[in-house]
């Protein structure tokens, strides 16, 4: 009993040779004899003879069965828009392009376009990590634990030329609430305990001003010299003394274990991708203006996929319904300008709020715009107030 042609061909990995012998047999005998010999129909034999005569050996390969016309396929104009957005923000994935760049397409459609145009990065090997979100919610409240760390800005390739040319800050001091994700930043050209102490006082004085009980806050930091001072010294560093002055609980992570500071490290990755790597800066004032704008956008508007797509302000408002909306509105300052004042004043900054004005409710100082039309997805409308005064100095503090 002969095996039918279809039963043979469907399981073959390379069908080319079988079809070639079919055509050669038909040419040396006849179509009918070839159909009987290969257990198929004369129509199939004629099909392969016809393709062989038109395209030679290439005609014996399988043809794509994909449709020639796809009615719902993304139009080329839309694909170009996705392409331009990816070029502007090369480190943003499909979901972030959809949400932050305000592209009116699904994340899967954006991914298809990026993949088709060779704009996808090679995926890193992913090691499954423990999900500690529920554990954190159970053991900490909003503002219950704040992680503090320093980000080096000089190792960002896209930012480095502007940093050198415009003398922009080299370090970002960051504090982040692990529950709400609310983040506060300041900048400096040095990474030491004095600057860390100024940042700690600036941050916790701000929270105390808005009636946050700082005595319940656990301040977590690593073992860098800017936080703990020289290891051989037995006395507390300036930073640790500032933390003590607000009656905060100290929490040091184990050496060489940055994953313990994963929340603040996560923000460092995000701010690099969404600000430093994709924004251009013309001068120092514009740098601080964009940093302030991004800080407001991140704390009040930007949804966090790891926190049920809620912005930090929504989480804080849910925990403290009567809290002042400006509690997350902390202006990034240049810490170097306050070093002399900090030391001469007995480690105390000017009375808070420093350089801050009440902008009212959230909807009064935000305006949306299309990011493809220029810059970030959200811009801050400051109503005539200079975000970073050019004359910021010890003798002329802002405010």
GROMACS .gro file of C-alpha atoms in nm:
model
  399
    1UNK     CA    1   0.000   0.000   0.000
    2UNK     CA    2   0.140   0.334  -0.106
    3UNK     CA    3   0.152   0.623   0.139
    4UNK     CA    4  -0.046   0.924   0.010
    5UNK     CA    5   0.148   1.231  -0.105
    6UNK     CA    6  -0.004   1.458   0.162
    7UNK     CA    7   0.082   1.218   0.448
    8UNK     CA    8   0.445   1.217   0.335
    9UNK     CA    9   0.482   1.588   0.269
   10UNK     CA   10   0.322   1.721   0.588
   11UNK     CA   11   0.584   1.557   0.814
   12UNK     CA   12   0.888   1.633   0.602
   13UNK     CA   13   1.126   1.904   0.721
   14UNK     CA   14   1.274   1.960   0.373
   15UNK     CA   15   1.012   1.913   0.102
   16UNK     CA   16   1.222   2.057  -0.177
   17UNK     CA   17   1.393   1.731  -0.281
   18UNK     CA   18   1.066   1.535  -0.285
   19UNK     CA   19   0.900   1.795  -0.510
   20UNK     CA   20   1.203   1.802  -0.739
   21UNK     CA   21   1.181   1.426  -0.797
   22UNK     CA   22   0.805   1.463  -0.858
   23UNK     CA   23   0.865   1.722  -1.132
   24UNK     CA   24   1.147   1.524  -1.295
   25UNK     CA   25   0.937   1.205  -1.298
   26UNK     CA   26   0.644   1.391  -1.456
   27UNK     CA   27   0.870   1.533  -1.728
   28UNK     CA   28   1.022   1.195  -1.813
   29UNK     CA   29   0.690   1.012  -1.805
   30UNK     CA   30   0.357   1.195  -1.785
   31UNK     CA   31   0.145   1.392  -1.541
   32UNK     CA   32  -0.091   1.100  -1.484
   33UNK     CA   33   0.189   0.851  -1.423
   34UNK     CA   34   0.358   1.093  -1.178
   35UNK     CA   35   0.029   1.137  -0.991
   36UNK     CA   36  -0.009   0.760  -0.957
   37UNK     CA   37   0.354   0.707  -0.859
   38UNK     CA   38   0.353   0.975  -0.588
   39UNK     CA   39  -0.005   0.907  -0.470
   40UNK     CA   40  -0.133   1.256  -0.541
   41UNK     CA   41  -0.356   1.436  -0.788
   42UNK     CA   42  -0.275   1.558  -1.138
   43UNK     CA   43  -0.361   1.912  -1.022
   44UNK     CA   44  -0.082   1.898  -0.762
   45UNK     CA   45   0.166   1.767  -1.019
   46UNK     CA   46   0.077   2.045  -1.265
   47UNK     CA   47   0.113   2.306  -0.985
   48UNK     CA   48   0.473   2.210  -0.913
   49UNK     CA   49   0.562   2.175  -1.281
   50UNK     CA   50   0.424   2.526  -1.341
   51UNK     CA   51   0.615   2.678  -1.050
   52UNK     CA   52   0.935   2.501  -1.154
   53UNK     CA   53   0.908   2.633  -1.511
   54UNK     CA   54   0.849   2.992  -1.388
   55UNK     CA   55   1.092   3.016  -1.093
   56UNK     CA   56   1.323   2.718  -1.144
   57UNK     CA   57   1.441   2.562  -0.818
   58UNK     CA   58   1.311   2.855  -0.608
   59UNK     CA   59   0.960   2.764  -0.715
   60UNK     CA   60   0.975   2.436  -0.523
   61UNK     CA   61   1.006   2.609  -0.185
   62UNK     CA   62   0.706   2.674   0.039
   63UNK     CA   63   0.527   3.002  -0.015
   64UNK     CA   64   0.420   3.221   0.273
   65UNK     CA   65   0.056   3.175   0.362
   66UNK     CA   66   0.035   3.515   0.529
   67UNK     CA   67  -0.244   3.735   0.395
   68UNK     CA   68  -0.144   3.988   0.129
   69UNK     CA   69  -0.367   4.254   0.284
   70UNK     CA   70  -0.433   4.311   0.657
   71UNK     CA   71  -0.717   4.562   0.708
   72UNK     CA   72  -0.633   4.630   1.073
   73UNK     CA   73  -0.256   4.657   1.022
   74UNK     CA   74  -0.092   4.964   1.178
   75UNK     CA   75  -0.053   5.232   0.913
   76UNK     CA   76   0.292   5.342   0.806
   77UNK     CA   77   0.234   5.694   0.940
   78UNK     CA   78   0.153   5.549   1.282
   79UNK     CA   79   0.455   5.319   1.264
   80UNK     CA   80   0.674   5.621   1.190
   81UNK     CA   81   0.531   5.799   1.494
   82UNK     CA   82   0.620   5.500   1.714
   83UNK     CA   83   0.964   5.489   1.554
   84UNK     CA   84   1.028   5.858   1.629
   85UNK     CA   85   0.913   5.817   1.989
   86UNK     CA   86   1.149   5.523   2.034
   87UNK     CA   87   1.440   5.722   1.890
   88UNK     CA   88   1.364   6.009   2.127
   89UNK     CA   89   1.331   5.777   2.428
   90UNK     CA   90   1.549   5.475   2.338
   91UNK     CA   91   1.532   5.321   2.686
   92UNK     CA   92   1.151   5.321   2.710
   93UNK     CA   93   0.963   4.997   2.651
   94UNK     CA   94   0.621   4.959   2.482
   95UNK     CA   95   0.417   5.023   2.799
   96UNK     CA   96   0.614   5.331   2.897
   97UNK     CA   97   0.594   5.470   2.542
   98UNK     CA   98   0.219   5.418   2.550
   99UNK     CA   99   0.165   5.576   2.893
  100UNK     CA  100   0.427   5.853   2.909
  101UNK     CA  101   0.471   5.943   2.543
  102UNK     CA  102   0.089   5.933   2.505
  103UNK     CA  103   0.091   5.707   2.200
  104UNK     CA  104  -0.268   5.602   2.113
  105UNK     CA  105  -0.178   5.238   2.045
  106UNK     CA  106  -0.171   4.919   2.247
  107UNK     CA  107   0.156   4.804   2.398
  108UNK     CA  108   0.148   4.488   2.185
  109UNK     CA  109   0.109   4.693   1.865
  110UNK     CA  110   0.399   4.916   1.969
  111UNK     CA  111   0.610   4.609   2.041
  112UNK     CA  112   0.534   4.461   1.696
  113UNK     CA  113   0.649   4.781   1.526
  114UNK     CA  114   0.965   4.801   1.735
  115UNK     CA  115   1.046   4.437   1.664
  116UNK     CA  116   0.977   4.469   1.291
  117UNK     CA  117   1.207   4.772   1.265
  118UNK     CA  118   1.485   4.621   1.472
  119UNK     CA  119   1.444   4.864   1.762
  120UNK     CA  120   1.414   4.605   2.040
  121UNK     CA  121   1.697   4.560   2.288
  122UNK     CA  122   1.825   4.213   2.360
  123UNK     CA  123   1.652   4.088   2.673
  124UNK     CA  124   1.867   4.027   2.976
  125UNK     CA  125   1.846   3.697   3.155
  126UNK     CA  126   1.586   3.743   3.424
  127UNK     CA  127   1.615   3.583   3.763
  128UNK     CA  128   1.287   3.565   3.949
  129UNK     CA  129   1.297   3.774   4.263
  130UNK     CA  130   1.092   3.764   4.578
  131UNK     CA  131   0.789   3.991   4.566
  132UNK     CA  132   0.802   4.181   4.894
  133UNK     CA  133   0.527   4.433   4.820
  134UNK     CA  134   0.267   4.268   5.041
  135UNK     CA  135   0.520   4.219   5.319
  136UNK     CA  136   0.616   4.587   5.306
  137UNK     CA  137   0.251   4.695   5.318
  138UNK     CA  138   0.194   4.474   5.620
  139UNK     CA  139   0.495   4.599   5.818
  140UNK     CA  140   0.520   4.965   5.714
  141UNK     CA  141   0.283   5.257   5.666
  142UNK     CA  142   0.314   5.554   5.430
  143UNK     CA  143   0.627   5.751   5.532
  144UNK     CA  144   0.709   5.465   5.769
  145UNK     CA  145   1.036   5.388   5.593
  146UNK     CA  146   1.244   5.612   5.368
  147UNK     CA  147   1.546   5.485   5.178
  148UNK     CA  148   1.823   5.737   5.112
  149UNK     CA  149   2.098   5.694   4.856
  150UNK     CA  150   2.326   5.890   4.621
  151UNK     CA  151   2.321   5.852   4.243
  152UNK     CA  152   2.633   5.925   4.039
  153UNK     CA  153   2.534   6.134   3.737
  154UNK     CA  154   2.877   6.137   3.574
  155UNK     CA  155   2.842   5.776   3.456
  156UNK     CA  156   2.540   5.852   3.233
  157UNK     CA  157   2.679   5.877   2.874
  158UNK     CA  158   2.399   6.099   2.742
  159UNK     CA  159   2.423   6.338   3.038
  160UNK     CA  160   2.802   6.357   3.078
  161UNK     CA  161   2.878   6.608   2.795
  162UNK     CA  162   2.620   6.856   2.930
  163UNK     CA  163   2.747   6.804   3.283
  164UNK     CA  164   3.102   6.903   3.181
  165UNK     CA  165   3.004   7.184   2.943
  166UNK     CA  166   2.748   7.351   3.173
  167UNK     CA  167   2.902   7.252   3.506
  168UNK     CA  168   2.590   7.063   3.611
  169UNK     CA  169   2.573   6.870   3.940
  170UNK     CA  170   2.760   6.541   3.960
  171UNK     CA  171   2.550   6.373   4.229
  172UNK     CA  172   2.180   6.328   4.305
  173UNK     CA  173   2.077   6.278   4.669
  174UNK     CA  174   1.755   6.079   4.680
  175UNK     CA  175   1.503   5.986   4.946
  176UNK     CA  176   1.214   5.753   4.864
  177UNK     CA  177   0.919   5.624   5.065
  178UNK     CA  178   0.897   5.248   5.009
  179UNK     CA  179   0.516   5.232   5.039
  180UNK     CA  180   0.392   5.529   4.837
  181UNK     CA  181   0.695   5.565   4.611
  182UNK     CA  182   0.707   5.939   4.687
  183UNK     CA  183   1.055   6.062   4.603
  184UNK     CA  184   1.254   6.371   4.697
  185UNK     CA  185   1.585   6.478   4.541
  186UNK     CA  186   1.860   6.738   4.571
  187UNK     CA  187   2.188   6.788   4.387
  188UNK     CA  188   2.553   6.846   4.471
  189UNK     CA  189   2.903   6.841   4.328
  190UNK     CA  190   3.040   6.643   4.622
  191UNK     CA  191   2.952   6.316   4.786
  192UNK     CA  192   3.024   6.349   5.157
  193UNK     CA  193   2.859   6.346   5.498
  194UNK     CA  194   2.809   6.724   5.506
  195UNK     CA  195   2.598   6.725   5.190
  196UNK     CA  196   2.411   6.414   5.306
  197UNK     CA  197   2.336   6.587   5.637
  198UNK     CA  198   2.205   6.898   5.459
  199UNK     CA  199   1.982   6.680   5.243
  200UNK     CA  200   1.852   6.490   5.547
  201UNK     CA  201   1.764   6.813   5.726
  202UNK     CA  202   1.605   6.959   5.412
  203UNK     CA  203   1.392   6.647   5.357
  204UNK     CA  204   1.279   6.571   5.712
  205UNK     CA  205   1.222   6.936   5.799
  206UNK     CA  206   0.994   6.949   5.496
  207UNK     CA  207   0.795   6.644   5.614
  208UNK     CA  208   0.773   6.779   5.969
  209UNK     CA  209   0.648   7.113   5.833
  210UNK     CA  210   0.352   6.928   5.678
  211UNK     CA  211   0.274   6.747   6.006
  212UNK     CA  212   0.434   6.413   5.922
  213UNK     CA  213   0.545   6.247   6.247
  214UNK     CA  214   0.917   6.204   6.181
  215UNK     CA  215   0.968   6.004   6.501
  216UNK     CA  216   0.789   5.709   6.336
  217UNK     CA  217   1.008   5.715   6.024
  218UNK     CA  218   1.278   5.454   5.972
  219UNK     CA  219   1.566   5.598   5.770
  220UNK     CA  220   1.752   5.334   5.570
  221UNK     CA  221   2.092   5.394   5.409
  222UNK     CA  222   2.396   5.200   5.295
  223UNK     CA  223   2.751   5.188   5.432
  224UNK     CA  224   2.894   5.466   5.217
  225UNK     CA  225   3.124   5.718   5.384
  226UNK     CA  226   2.874   5.995   5.307
  227UNK     CA  227   2.633   5.828   5.552
  228UNK     CA  228   2.844   5.657   5.818
  229UNK     CA  229   3.167   5.858   5.796
  230UNK     CA  230   3.506   5.689   5.824
  231UNK     CA  231   3.473   5.329   5.949
  232UNK     CA  232   3.754   5.378   6.204
  233UNK     CA  233   3.579   5.668   6.375
  234UNK     CA  234   3.366   5.577   6.673
  235UNK     CA  235   3.151   5.890   6.670
  236UNK     CA  236   2.845   5.942   6.453
  237UNK     CA  237   2.876   6.113   6.116
  238UNK     CA  238   2.709   6.448   6.043
  239UNK     CA  239   2.439   6.264   5.852
  240UNK     CA  240   2.367   6.028   6.140
  241UNK     CA  241   2.355   6.321   6.383
  242UNK     CA  242   2.094   6.489   6.164
  243UNK     CA  243   1.888   6.171   6.156
  244UNK     CA  244   1.910   6.158   6.535
  245UNK     CA  245   1.801   6.521   6.566
  246UNK     CA  246   1.467   6.428   6.408
  247UNK     CA  247   1.438   6.120   6.632
  248UNK     CA  248   1.434   5.888   6.334
  249UNK     CA  249   1.512   5.518   6.355
  250UNK     CA  250   1.840   5.418   6.188
  251UNK     CA  251   1.850   5.123   5.948
  252UNK     CA  252   2.177   5.025   5.778
  253UNK     CA  253   2.183   4.763   5.505
  254UNK     CA  254   2.445   4.483   5.494
  255UNK     CA  255   2.770   4.563   5.307
  256UNK     CA  256   2.766   4.508   4.929
  257UNK     CA  257   2.391   4.435   4.925
  258UNK     CA  258   2.235   4.717   4.717
  259UNK     CA  259   1.917   4.512   4.666
  260UNK     CA  260   1.819   4.605   5.021
  261UNK     CA  261   1.779   4.959   4.884
  262UNK     CA  262   1.583   4.835   4.584
  263UNK     CA  263   1.312   5.102   4.601
  264UNK     CA  264   1.546   5.398   4.574
  265UNK     CA  265   1.766   5.213   4.324
  266UNK     CA  266   1.456   5.156   4.112
  267UNK     CA  267   1.391   5.531   4.104
  268UNK     CA  268   1.752   5.590   4.000
  269UNK     CA  269   1.699   5.366   3.699
  270UNK     CA  270   1.368   5.533   3.610
  271UNK     CA  271   1.491   5.893   3.641
  272UNK     CA  272   1.793   5.808   3.427
  273UNK     CA  273   1.571   5.669   3.153
  274UNK     CA  274   1.303   5.938   3.169
  275UNK     CA  275   1.507   6.251   3.242
  276UNK     CA  276   1.886   6.243   3.223
  277UNK     CA  277   1.918   6.019   2.914
  278UNK     CA  278   1.651   6.181   2.698
  279UNK     CA  279   1.633   6.550   2.795
  280UNK     CA  280   1.869   6.822   2.673
  281UNK     CA  281   1.986   7.108   2.893
  282UNK     CA  282   2.095   7.458   2.789
  283UNK     CA  283   2.203   7.595   3.126
  284UNK     CA  284   2.194   7.524   3.499
  285UNK     CA  285   1.862   7.701   3.553
  286UNK     CA  286   1.694   7.486   3.290
  287UNK     CA  287   1.842   7.173   3.445
  288UNK     CA  288   1.692   7.251   3.785
  289UNK     CA  289   1.362   7.356   3.625
  290UNK     CA  290   1.333   7.022   3.443
  291UNK     CA  291   1.440   6.832   3.753
  292UNK     CA  292   1.168   7.009   3.953
  293UNK     CA  293   0.912   6.951   3.679
  294UNK     CA  294   0.996   6.581   3.668
  295UNK     CA  295   0.980   6.556   4.048
  296UNK     CA  296   0.626   6.697   4.046
  297UNK     CA  297   0.526   6.477   3.755
  298UNK     CA  298   0.663   6.165   3.925
  299UNK     CA  299   0.503   6.234   4.263
  300UNK     CA  300   0.162   6.358   4.149
  301UNK     CA  301   0.087   6.218   3.803
  302UNK     CA  302   0.302   5.928   3.688
  303UNK     CA  303   0.132   5.590   3.747
  304UNK     CA  304   0.347   5.321   3.906
  305UNK     CA  305   0.276   4.975   3.763
  306UNK     CA  306   0.427   4.817   4.074
  307UNK     CA  307   0.178   4.997   4.298
  308UNK     CA  308  -0.151   4.918   4.124
  309UNK     CA  309  -0.092   5.193   3.864
  310UNK     CA  310  -0.134   5.464   4.128
  311UNK     CA  311   0.075   5.779   4.154
  312UNK     CA  312   0.251   5.839   4.489
  313UNK     CA  313   0.015   6.125   4.572
  314UNK     CA  314  -0.289   5.898   4.533
  315UNK     CA  315  -0.140   5.651   4.782
  316UNK     CA  316  -0.047   5.927   5.029
  317UNK     CA  317  -0.393   6.086   4.997
  318UNK     CA  318  -0.558   5.751   5.065
  319UNK     CA  319  -0.351   5.704   5.382
  320UNK     CA  320  -0.386   6.068   5.501
  321UNK     CA  321  -0.706   6.220   5.355
  322UNK     CA  322  -0.652   6.560   5.523
  323UNK     CA  323  -0.283   6.603   5.443
  324UNK     CA  324  -0.165   6.915   5.260
  325UNK     CA  325  -0.112   6.840   4.886
  326UNK     CA  326   0.223   7.019   4.897
  327UNK     CA  327   0.371   6.746   5.116
  328UNK     CA  328   0.523   6.588   4.803
  329UNK     CA  329   0.618   6.923   4.651
  330UNK     CA  330   0.984   6.958   4.750
  331UNK     CA  331   1.199   7.171   4.522
  332UNK     CA  332   1.534   7.014   4.424
  333UNK     CA  333   1.810   7.244   4.551
  334UNK     CA  334   2.185   7.274   4.501
  335UNK     CA  335   2.330   7.155   4.832
  336UNK     CA  336   2.673   7.313   4.776
  337UNK     CA  337   2.518   7.659   4.808
  338UNK     CA  338   2.417   7.582   5.168
  339UNK     CA  339   2.733   7.417   5.300
  340UNK     CA  340   2.881   7.732   5.454
  341UNK     CA  341   2.549   7.835   5.603
  342UNK     CA  342   2.498   7.484   5.738
  343UNK     CA  343   2.834   7.477   5.915
  344UNK     CA  344   2.831   7.837   6.043
  345UNK     CA  345   2.473   7.805   6.162
  346UNK     CA  346   2.542   7.508   6.386
  347UNK     CA  347   2.412   7.253   6.135
  348UNK     CA  348   2.078   7.426   6.088
  349UNK     CA  349   1.934   7.545   5.760
  350UNK     CA  350   1.715   7.857   5.722
  351UNK     CA  351   1.360   7.823   5.845
  352UNK     CA  352   1.150   7.601   5.623
  353UNK     CA  353   1.001   7.622   5.363
  354UNK     CA  354   1.313   7.713   5.169
  355UNK     CA  355   1.249   7.849   4.822
  356UNK     CA  356   0.899   7.704   4.825
  357UNK     CA  357   0.565   7.860   4.747
  358UNK     CA  358   0.220   7.718   4.781
  359UNK     CA  359   0.097   7.621   4.436
  360UNK     CA  360  -0.243   7.508   4.565
  361UNK     CA  361  -0.413   7.196   4.442
  362UNK     CA  362  -0.251   6.960   4.197
  363UNK     CA  363  -0.462   7.064   3.899
  364UNK     CA  364  -0.347   7.425   3.938
  365UNK     CA  365   0.020   7.359   3.869
  366UNK     CA  366   0.007   7.085   3.610
  367UNK     CA  367  -0.073   7.102   3.244
  368UNK     CA  368  -0.068   6.808   3.006
  369UNK     CA  369   0.088   6.817   2.664
  370UNK     CA  370   0.187   6.573   2.395
  371UNK     CA  371   0.542   6.463   2.463
  372UNK     CA  372   0.613   6.422   2.092
  373UNK     CA  373   0.535   6.791   2.056
  374UNK     CA  374   0.820   6.884   2.286
  375UNK     CA  375   0.982   6.738   2.592
  376UNK     CA  376   0.829   6.551   2.880
  377UNK     CA  377   0.472   6.430   2.902
  378UNK     CA  378   0.390   6.669   3.186
  379UNK     CA  379   0.519   7.021   3.235
  380UNK     CA  380   0.501   7.233   3.546
  381UNK     CA  381   0.339   7.575   3.512
  382UNK     CA  382   0.507   7.780   3.780
  383UNK     CA  383   0.312   8.104   3.726
  384UNK     CA  384   0.608   8.338   3.722
  385UNK     CA  385   0.803   8.178   4.005
  386UNK     CA  386   1.169   8.100   3.930
  387UNK     CA  387   1.224   7.731   3.990
  388UNK     CA  388   1.595   7.763   4.054
  389UNK     CA  389   1.697   8.122   4.130
  390UNK     CA  390   2.024   8.211   3.961
  391UNK     CA  391   2.131   8.412   4.266
  392UNK     CA  392   2.092   8.122   4.511
  393UNK     CA  393   2.369   8.172   4.762
  394UNK     CA  394   2.443   8.159   5.132
  395UNK     CA  395   2.396   8.531   5.172
  396UNK     CA  396   2.084   8.537   4.960
  397UNK     CA  397   1.893   8.213   5.028
  398UNK     CA  398   1.575   8.151   4.829
  399UNK     CA  399   1.237   8.201   4.985
   0.00000   0.00000   0.00000
